[in-house]
PDB file of C-alpha atoms in Angstrom:
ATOM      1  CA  UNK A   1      -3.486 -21.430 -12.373  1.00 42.00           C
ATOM      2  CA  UNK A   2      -7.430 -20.831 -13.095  1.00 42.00           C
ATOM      3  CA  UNK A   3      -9.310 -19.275 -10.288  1.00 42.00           C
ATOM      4  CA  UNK A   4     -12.827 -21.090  -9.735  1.00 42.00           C
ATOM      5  CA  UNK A   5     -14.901 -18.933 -11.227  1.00 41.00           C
ATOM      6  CA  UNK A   6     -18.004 -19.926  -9.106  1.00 42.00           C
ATOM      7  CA  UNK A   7     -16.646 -18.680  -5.729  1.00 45.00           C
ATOM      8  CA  UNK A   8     -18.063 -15.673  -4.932  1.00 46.00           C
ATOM      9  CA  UNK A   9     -15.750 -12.235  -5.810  1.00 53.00           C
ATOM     10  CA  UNK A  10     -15.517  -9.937  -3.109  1.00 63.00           C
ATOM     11  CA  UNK A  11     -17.009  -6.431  -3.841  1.00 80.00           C
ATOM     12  CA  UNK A  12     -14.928  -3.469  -4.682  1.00 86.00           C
ATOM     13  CA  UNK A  13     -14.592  -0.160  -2.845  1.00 90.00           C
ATOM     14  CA  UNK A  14     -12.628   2.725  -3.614  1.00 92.00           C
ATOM     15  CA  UNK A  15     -12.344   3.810  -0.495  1.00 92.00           C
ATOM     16  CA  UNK A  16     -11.195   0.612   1.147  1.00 91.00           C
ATOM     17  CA  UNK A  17      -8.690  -0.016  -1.381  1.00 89.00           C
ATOM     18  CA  UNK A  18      -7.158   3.295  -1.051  1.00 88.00           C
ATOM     19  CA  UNK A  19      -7.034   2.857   2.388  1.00 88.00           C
ATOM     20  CA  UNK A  20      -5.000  -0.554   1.845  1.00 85.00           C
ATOM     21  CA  UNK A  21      -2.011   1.732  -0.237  1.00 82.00           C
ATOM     22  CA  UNK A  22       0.879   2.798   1.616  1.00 75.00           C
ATOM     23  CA  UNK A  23       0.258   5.924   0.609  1.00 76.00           C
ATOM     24  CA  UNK A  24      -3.149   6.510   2.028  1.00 82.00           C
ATOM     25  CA  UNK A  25      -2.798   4.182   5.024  1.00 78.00           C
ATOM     26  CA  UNK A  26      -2.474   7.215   7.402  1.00 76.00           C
ATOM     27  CA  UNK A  27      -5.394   8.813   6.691  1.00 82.00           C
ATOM     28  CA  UNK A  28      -8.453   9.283   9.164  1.00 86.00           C
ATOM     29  CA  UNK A  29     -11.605   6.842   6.843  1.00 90.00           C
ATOM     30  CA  UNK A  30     -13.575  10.365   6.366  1.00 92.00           C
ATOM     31  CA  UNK A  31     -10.316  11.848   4.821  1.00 88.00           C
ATOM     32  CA  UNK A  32     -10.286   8.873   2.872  1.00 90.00           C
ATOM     33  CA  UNK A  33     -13.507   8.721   1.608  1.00 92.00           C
ATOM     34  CA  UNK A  34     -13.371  12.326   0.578  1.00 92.00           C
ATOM     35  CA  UNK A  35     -10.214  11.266  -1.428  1.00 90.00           C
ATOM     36  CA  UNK A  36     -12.192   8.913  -3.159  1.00 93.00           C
ATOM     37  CA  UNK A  37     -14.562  11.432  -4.346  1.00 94.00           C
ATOM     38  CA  UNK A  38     -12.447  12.936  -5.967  1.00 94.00           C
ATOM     39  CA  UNK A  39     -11.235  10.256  -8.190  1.00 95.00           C
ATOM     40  CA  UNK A  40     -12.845   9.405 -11.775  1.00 96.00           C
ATOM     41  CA  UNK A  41     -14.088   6.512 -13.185  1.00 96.00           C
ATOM     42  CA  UNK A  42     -13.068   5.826 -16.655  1.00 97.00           C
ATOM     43  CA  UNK A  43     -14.058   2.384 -18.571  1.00 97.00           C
ATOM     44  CA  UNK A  44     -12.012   0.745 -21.394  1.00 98.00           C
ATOM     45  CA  UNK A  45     -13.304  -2.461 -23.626  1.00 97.00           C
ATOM     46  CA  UNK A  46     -10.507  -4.934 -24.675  1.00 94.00           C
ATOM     47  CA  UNK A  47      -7.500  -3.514 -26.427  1.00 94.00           C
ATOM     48  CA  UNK A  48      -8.143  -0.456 -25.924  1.00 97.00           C
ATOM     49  CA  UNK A  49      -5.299   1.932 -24.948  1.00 97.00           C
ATOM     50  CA  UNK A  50      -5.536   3.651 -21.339  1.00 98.00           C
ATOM     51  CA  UNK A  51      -2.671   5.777 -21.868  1.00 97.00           C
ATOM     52  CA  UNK A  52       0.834   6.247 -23.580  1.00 96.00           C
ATOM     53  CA  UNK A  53       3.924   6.721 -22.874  1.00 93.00           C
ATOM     54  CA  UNK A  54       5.537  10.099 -22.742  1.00 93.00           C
ATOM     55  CA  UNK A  55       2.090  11.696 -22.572  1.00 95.00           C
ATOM     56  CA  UNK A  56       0.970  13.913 -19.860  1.00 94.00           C
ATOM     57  CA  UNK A  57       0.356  11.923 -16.757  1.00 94.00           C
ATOM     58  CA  UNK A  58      -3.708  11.820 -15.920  1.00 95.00           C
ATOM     59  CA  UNK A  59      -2.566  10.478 -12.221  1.00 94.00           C
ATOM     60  CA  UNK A  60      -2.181   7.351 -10.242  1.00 93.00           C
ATOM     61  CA  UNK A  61      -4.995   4.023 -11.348  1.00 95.00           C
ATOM     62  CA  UNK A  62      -6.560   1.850  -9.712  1.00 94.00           C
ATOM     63  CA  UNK A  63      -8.473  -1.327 -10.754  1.00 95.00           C
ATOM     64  CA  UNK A  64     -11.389  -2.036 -10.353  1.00 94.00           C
ATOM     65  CA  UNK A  65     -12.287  -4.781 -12.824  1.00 94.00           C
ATOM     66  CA  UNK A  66     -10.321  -6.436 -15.168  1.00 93.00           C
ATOM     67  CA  UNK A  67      -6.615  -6.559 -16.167  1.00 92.00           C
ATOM     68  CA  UNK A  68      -4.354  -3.757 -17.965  1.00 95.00           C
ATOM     69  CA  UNK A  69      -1.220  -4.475 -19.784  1.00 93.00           C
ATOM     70  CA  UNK A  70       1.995  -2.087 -18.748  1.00 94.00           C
ATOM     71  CA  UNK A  71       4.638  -2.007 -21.530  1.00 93.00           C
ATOM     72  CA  UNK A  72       7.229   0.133 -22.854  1.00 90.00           C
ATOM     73  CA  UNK A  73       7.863   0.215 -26.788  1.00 86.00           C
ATOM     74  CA  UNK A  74      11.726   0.541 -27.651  1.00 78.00           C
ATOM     75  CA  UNK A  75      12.707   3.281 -30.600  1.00 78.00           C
ATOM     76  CA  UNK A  76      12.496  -0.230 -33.021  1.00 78.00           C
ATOM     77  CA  UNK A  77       9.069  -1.365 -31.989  1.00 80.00           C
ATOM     78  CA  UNK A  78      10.230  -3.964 -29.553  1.00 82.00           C
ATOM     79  CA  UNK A  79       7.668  -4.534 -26.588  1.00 86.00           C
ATOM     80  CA  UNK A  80       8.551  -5.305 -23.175  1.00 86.00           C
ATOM     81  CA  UNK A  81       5.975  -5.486 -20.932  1.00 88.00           C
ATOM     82  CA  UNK A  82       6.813  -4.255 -17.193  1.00 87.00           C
ATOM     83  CA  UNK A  83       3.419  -5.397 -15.308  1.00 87.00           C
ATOM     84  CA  UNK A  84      -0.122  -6.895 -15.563  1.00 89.00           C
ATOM     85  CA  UNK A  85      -1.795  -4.886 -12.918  1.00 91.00           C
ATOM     86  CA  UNK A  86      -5.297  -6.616 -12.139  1.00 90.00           C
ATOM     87  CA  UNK A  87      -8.551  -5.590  -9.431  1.00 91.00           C
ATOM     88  CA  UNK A  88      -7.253  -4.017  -6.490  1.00 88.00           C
ATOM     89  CA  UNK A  89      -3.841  -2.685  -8.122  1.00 89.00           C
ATOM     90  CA  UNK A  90      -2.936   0.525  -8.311  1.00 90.00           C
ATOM     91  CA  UNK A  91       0.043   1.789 -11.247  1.00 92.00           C
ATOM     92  CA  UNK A  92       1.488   4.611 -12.741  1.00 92.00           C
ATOM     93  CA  UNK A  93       3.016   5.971  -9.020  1.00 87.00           C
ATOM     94  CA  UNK A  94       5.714   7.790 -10.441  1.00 85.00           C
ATOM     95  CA  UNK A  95       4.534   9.887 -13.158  1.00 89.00           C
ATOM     96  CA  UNK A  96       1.403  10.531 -10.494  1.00 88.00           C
ATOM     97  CA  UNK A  97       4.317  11.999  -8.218  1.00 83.00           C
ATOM     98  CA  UNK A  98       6.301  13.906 -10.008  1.00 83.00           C
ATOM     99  CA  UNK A  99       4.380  15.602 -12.277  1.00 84.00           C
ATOM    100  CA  UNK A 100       6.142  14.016 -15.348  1.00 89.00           C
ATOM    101  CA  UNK A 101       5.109  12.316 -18.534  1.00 93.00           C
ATOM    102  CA  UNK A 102       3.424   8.754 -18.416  1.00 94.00           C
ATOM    103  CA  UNK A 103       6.699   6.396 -18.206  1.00 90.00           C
ATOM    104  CA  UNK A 104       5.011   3.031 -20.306  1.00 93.00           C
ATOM    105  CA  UNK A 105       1.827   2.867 -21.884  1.00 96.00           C
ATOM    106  CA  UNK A 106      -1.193   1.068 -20.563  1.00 97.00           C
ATOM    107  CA  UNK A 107      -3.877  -0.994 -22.546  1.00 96.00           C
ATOM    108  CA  UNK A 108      -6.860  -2.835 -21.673  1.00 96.00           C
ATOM    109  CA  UNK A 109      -6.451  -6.614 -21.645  1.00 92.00           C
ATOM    110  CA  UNK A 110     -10.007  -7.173 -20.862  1.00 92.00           C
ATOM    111  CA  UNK A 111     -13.077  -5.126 -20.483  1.00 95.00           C
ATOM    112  CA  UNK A 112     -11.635  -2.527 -18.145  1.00 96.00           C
ATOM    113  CA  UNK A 113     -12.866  -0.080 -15.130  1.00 96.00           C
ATOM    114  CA  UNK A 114     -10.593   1.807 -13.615  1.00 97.00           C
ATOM    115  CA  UNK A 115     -10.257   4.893 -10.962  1.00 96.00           C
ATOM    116  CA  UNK A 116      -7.651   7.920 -11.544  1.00 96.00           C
ATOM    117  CA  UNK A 117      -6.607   9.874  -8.908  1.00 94.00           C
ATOM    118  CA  UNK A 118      -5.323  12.993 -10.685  1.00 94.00           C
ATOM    119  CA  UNK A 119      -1.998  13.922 -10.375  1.00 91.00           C
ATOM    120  CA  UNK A 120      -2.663  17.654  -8.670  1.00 91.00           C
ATOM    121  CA  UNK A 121      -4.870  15.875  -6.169  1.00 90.00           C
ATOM    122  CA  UNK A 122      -2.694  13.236  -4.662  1.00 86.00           C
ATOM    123  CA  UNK A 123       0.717  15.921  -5.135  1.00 86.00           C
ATOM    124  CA  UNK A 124      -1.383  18.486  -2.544  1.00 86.00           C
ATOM    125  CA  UNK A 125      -2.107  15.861  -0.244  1.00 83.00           C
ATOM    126  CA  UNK A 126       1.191  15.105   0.228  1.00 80.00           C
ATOM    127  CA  UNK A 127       2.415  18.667   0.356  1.00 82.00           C
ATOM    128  CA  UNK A 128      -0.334  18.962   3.244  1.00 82.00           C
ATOM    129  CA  UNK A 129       0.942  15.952   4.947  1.00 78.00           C
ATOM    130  CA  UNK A 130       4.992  15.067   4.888  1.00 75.00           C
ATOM    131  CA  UNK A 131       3.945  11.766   6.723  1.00 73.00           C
ATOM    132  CA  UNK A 132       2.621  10.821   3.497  1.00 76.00           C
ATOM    133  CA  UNK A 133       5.314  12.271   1.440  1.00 73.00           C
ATOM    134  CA  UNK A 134       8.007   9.573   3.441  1.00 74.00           C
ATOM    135  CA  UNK A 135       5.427   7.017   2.713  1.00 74.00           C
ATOM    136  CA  UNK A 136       5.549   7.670  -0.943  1.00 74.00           C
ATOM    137  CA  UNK A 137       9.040   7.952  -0.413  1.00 75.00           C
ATOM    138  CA  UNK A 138       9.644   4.363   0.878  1.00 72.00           C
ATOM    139  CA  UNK A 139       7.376   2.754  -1.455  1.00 72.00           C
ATOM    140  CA  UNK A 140       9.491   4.673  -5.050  1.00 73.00           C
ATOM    141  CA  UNK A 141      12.379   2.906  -3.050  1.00 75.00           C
ATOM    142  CA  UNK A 142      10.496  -0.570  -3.550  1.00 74.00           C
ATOM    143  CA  UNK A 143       9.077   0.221  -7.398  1.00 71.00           C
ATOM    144  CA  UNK A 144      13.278   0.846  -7.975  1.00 76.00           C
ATOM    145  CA  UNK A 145      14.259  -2.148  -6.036  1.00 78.00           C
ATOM    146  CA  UNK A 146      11.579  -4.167  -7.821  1.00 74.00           C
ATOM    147  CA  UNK A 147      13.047  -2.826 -11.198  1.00 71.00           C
ATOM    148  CA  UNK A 148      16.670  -3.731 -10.322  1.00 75.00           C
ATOM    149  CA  UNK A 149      15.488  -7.040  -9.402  1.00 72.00           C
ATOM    150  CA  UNK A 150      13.843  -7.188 -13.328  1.00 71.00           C
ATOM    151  CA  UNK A 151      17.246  -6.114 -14.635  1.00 72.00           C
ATOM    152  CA  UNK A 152      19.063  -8.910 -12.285  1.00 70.00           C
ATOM    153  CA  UNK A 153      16.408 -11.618 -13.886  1.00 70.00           C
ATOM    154  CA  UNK A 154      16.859 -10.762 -17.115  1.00 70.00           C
ATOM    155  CA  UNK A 155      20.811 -10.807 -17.212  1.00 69.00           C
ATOM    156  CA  UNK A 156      20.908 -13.851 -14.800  1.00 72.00           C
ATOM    157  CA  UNK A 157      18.673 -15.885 -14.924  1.00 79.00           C
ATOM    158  CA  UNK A 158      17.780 -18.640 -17.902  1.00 85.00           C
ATOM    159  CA  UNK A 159      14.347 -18.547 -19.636  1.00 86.00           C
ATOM    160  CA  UNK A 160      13.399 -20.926 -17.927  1.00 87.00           C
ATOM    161  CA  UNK A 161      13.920 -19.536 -14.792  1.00 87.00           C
ATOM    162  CA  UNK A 162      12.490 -16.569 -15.386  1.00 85.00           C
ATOM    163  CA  UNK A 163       9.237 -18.437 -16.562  1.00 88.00           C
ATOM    164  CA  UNK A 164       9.254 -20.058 -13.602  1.00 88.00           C
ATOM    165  CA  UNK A 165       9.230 -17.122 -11.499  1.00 85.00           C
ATOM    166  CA  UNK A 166       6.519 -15.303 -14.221  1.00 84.00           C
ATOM    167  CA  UNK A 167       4.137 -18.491 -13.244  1.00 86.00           C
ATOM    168  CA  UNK A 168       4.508 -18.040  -9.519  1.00 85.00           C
ATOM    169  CA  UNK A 169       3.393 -14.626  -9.539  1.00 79.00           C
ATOM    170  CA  UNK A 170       0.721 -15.690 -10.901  1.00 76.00           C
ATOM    171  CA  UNK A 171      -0.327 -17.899  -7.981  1.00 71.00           C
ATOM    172  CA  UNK A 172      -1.366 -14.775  -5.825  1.00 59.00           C
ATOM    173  CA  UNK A 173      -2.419 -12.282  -9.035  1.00 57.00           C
ATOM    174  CA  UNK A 174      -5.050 -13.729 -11.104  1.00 56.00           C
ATOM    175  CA  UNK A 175      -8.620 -13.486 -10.843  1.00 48.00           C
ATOM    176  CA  UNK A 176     -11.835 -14.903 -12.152  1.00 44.00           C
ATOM    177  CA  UNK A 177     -12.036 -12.805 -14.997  1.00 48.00           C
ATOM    178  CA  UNK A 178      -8.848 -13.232 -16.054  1.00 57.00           C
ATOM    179  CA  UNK A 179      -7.935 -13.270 -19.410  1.00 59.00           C
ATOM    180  CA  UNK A 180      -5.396 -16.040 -21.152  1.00 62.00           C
ATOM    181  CA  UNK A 181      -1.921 -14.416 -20.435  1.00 74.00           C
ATOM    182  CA  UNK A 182      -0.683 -15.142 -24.705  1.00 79.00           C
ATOM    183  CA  UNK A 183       2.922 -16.625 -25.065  1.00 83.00           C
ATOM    184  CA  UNK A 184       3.764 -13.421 -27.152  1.00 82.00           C
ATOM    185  CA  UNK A 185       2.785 -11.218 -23.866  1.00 83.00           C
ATOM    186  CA  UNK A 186       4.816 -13.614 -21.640  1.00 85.00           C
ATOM    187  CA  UNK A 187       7.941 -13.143 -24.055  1.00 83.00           C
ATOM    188  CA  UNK A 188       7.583  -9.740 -23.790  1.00 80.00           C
ATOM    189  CA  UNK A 189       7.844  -9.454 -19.965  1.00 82.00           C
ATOM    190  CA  UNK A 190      10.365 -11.701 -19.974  1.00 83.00           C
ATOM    191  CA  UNK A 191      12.286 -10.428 -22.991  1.00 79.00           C
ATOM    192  CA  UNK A 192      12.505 -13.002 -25.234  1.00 83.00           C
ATOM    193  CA  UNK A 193      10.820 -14.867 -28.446  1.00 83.00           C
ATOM    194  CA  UNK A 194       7.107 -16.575 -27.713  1.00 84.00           C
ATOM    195  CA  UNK A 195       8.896 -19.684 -29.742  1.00 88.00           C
ATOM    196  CA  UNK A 196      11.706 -19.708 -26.947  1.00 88.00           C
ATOM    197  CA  UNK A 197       8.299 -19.143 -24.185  1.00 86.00           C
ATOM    198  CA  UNK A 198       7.118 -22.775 -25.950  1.00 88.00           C
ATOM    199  CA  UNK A 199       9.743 -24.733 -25.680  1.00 89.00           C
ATOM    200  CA  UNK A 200      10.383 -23.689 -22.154  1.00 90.00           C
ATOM    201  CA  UNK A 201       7.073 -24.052 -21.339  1.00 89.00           C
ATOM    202  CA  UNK A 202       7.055 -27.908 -23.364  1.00 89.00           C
ATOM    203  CA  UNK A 203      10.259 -28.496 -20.961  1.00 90.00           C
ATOM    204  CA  UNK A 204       7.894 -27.239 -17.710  1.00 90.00           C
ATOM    205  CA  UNK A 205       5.689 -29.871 -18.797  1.00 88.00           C
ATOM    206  CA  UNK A 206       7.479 -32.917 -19.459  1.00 89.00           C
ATOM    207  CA  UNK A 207       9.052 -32.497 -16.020  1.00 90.00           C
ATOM    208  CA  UNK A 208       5.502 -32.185 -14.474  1.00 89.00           C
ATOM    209  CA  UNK A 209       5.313 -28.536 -13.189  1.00 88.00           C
ATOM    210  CA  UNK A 210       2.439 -27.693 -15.038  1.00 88.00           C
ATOM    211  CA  UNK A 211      -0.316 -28.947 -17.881  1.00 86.00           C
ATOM    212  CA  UNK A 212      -2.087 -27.249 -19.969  1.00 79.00           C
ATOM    213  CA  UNK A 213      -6.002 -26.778 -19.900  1.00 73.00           C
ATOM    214  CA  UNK A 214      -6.968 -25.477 -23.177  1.00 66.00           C
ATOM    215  CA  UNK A 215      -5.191 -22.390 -23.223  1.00 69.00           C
ATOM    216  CA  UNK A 216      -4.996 -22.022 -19.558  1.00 76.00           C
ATOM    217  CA  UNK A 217      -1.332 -22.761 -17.597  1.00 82.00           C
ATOM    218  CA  UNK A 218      -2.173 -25.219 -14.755  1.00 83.00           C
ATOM    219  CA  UNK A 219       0.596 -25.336 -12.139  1.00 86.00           C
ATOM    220  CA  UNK A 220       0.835 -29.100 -10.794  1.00 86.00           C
ATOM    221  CA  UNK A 221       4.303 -28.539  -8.557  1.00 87.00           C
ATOM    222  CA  UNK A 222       4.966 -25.600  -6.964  1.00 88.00           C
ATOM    223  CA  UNK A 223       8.210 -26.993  -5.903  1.00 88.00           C
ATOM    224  CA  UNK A 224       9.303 -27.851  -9.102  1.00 87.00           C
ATOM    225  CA  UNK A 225       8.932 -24.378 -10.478  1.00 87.00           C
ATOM    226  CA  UNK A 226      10.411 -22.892  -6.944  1.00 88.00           C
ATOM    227  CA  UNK A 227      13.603 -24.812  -7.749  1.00 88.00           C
ATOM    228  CA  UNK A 228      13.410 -23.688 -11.619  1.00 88.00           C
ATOM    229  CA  UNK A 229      12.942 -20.527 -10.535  1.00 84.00           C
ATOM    230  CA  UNK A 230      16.545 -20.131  -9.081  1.00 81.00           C
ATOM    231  CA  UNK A 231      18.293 -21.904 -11.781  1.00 73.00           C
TER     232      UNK A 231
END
């Protein structure tokens, strides 16, 4: 579904969004605001690649503006994406924990700005502070949860379906700047062929879920998709 552009976005800050992750949530506001300090602002035009997989990890994103692409590539080529992160979102926990390689790559869907909390930063502060470090805890409980959920979709659930439940999410993540999601990047979350994406999404609107406005996905039923969804 479109946002309305005209309503009025609210501003971004650093420091308030860091204080709205689990991880940070804790923390006294001048603790936080010295945390923000320490991140760096980078800024990426569209297509442009943020970071790859199995390189060094620079540390944990956040978004400012825009949207950012999260994919894996298989040893053939084969994409999958794992997330469309948008303003306010933050990605790449794990690597950002651990001290590992980046696990996916990362590209810019749109114009792009974007905070990284280096890795060596956010690792101390949790060292300092074990509260923290059961935070982070819990919420690499949820990312794995989250991922066996994925797994569950993709070997239970029908196209359909899992369009369905793609759409939905969409309800509560897209923005005003939002770019148009493509069919290929849709069959790539949900691991199938953008020709296989059309027809379900033909079949979506002959039943009267949804109709398309230009290239834009307009959800008409919510309930209709809700039921799809658990086909």
């Amino acid at each position: 579904m479109p946002p309305d552009s005209s309503a009025p976005q609210p501003e971004f800050s650093l420091p308030a969004r860091l204080a709205a992750l689990p991880y940070f949530s804790a923390l006294s506001p001048a603790d936080v605001t010295d945390l923000a300090g320490r991140a760096v602002l980078r800024r990426f035009t569209a297509g442009e690649m943020l970071f790859v997989q199995d390189e060094p990890s620079a540390g944990l994103w956040i978004v400012e503006a825009g949207r950012v692409k999260i994919f894996r590539l298989s040893p053939g080529g084969r994409e999958y994406v794992l997330r469309l992160p948008g303003p306010g979102d933050s990605f790449n926990d794990i690597p950002a924990l651990d001290g590992g390689p980046n696990a996916a790559s990362a590209v810019a869907l749109t114009d792009t700005v974007a905070w990284v909390l280096p890795s060596a930063i956010l690792r101390a502060e949790l060292e300092r502070r074990p509260e923290l470090a059961l935070t982070a805890l819990s919420i690499l409980t949820a990312r794995i949860r989250d991922l066996v959920q994925q797994a569950e979709d993709l070997a239970l659930y029908s196209v359909p379906a899992r369009l369905a439940r793609f759409l939905l999410r969409q309800l509560d993540e897209r923005t005003a700047d939002d770019p148009v999601i493509t069919r290929a990047t849709i069959a790539a979350h949900l691991a199938t062929t953008p020709e296989t994406v059309s027809r379900a999404l033909r079949m979506l609107e002959e039943i009267g879920a949804i109709r398309f406005d230009r290239q834009h996905i307009i959800i008409l039923r919510e309930d209709l998709l809700r039921s799809i969804a658990l086909e």
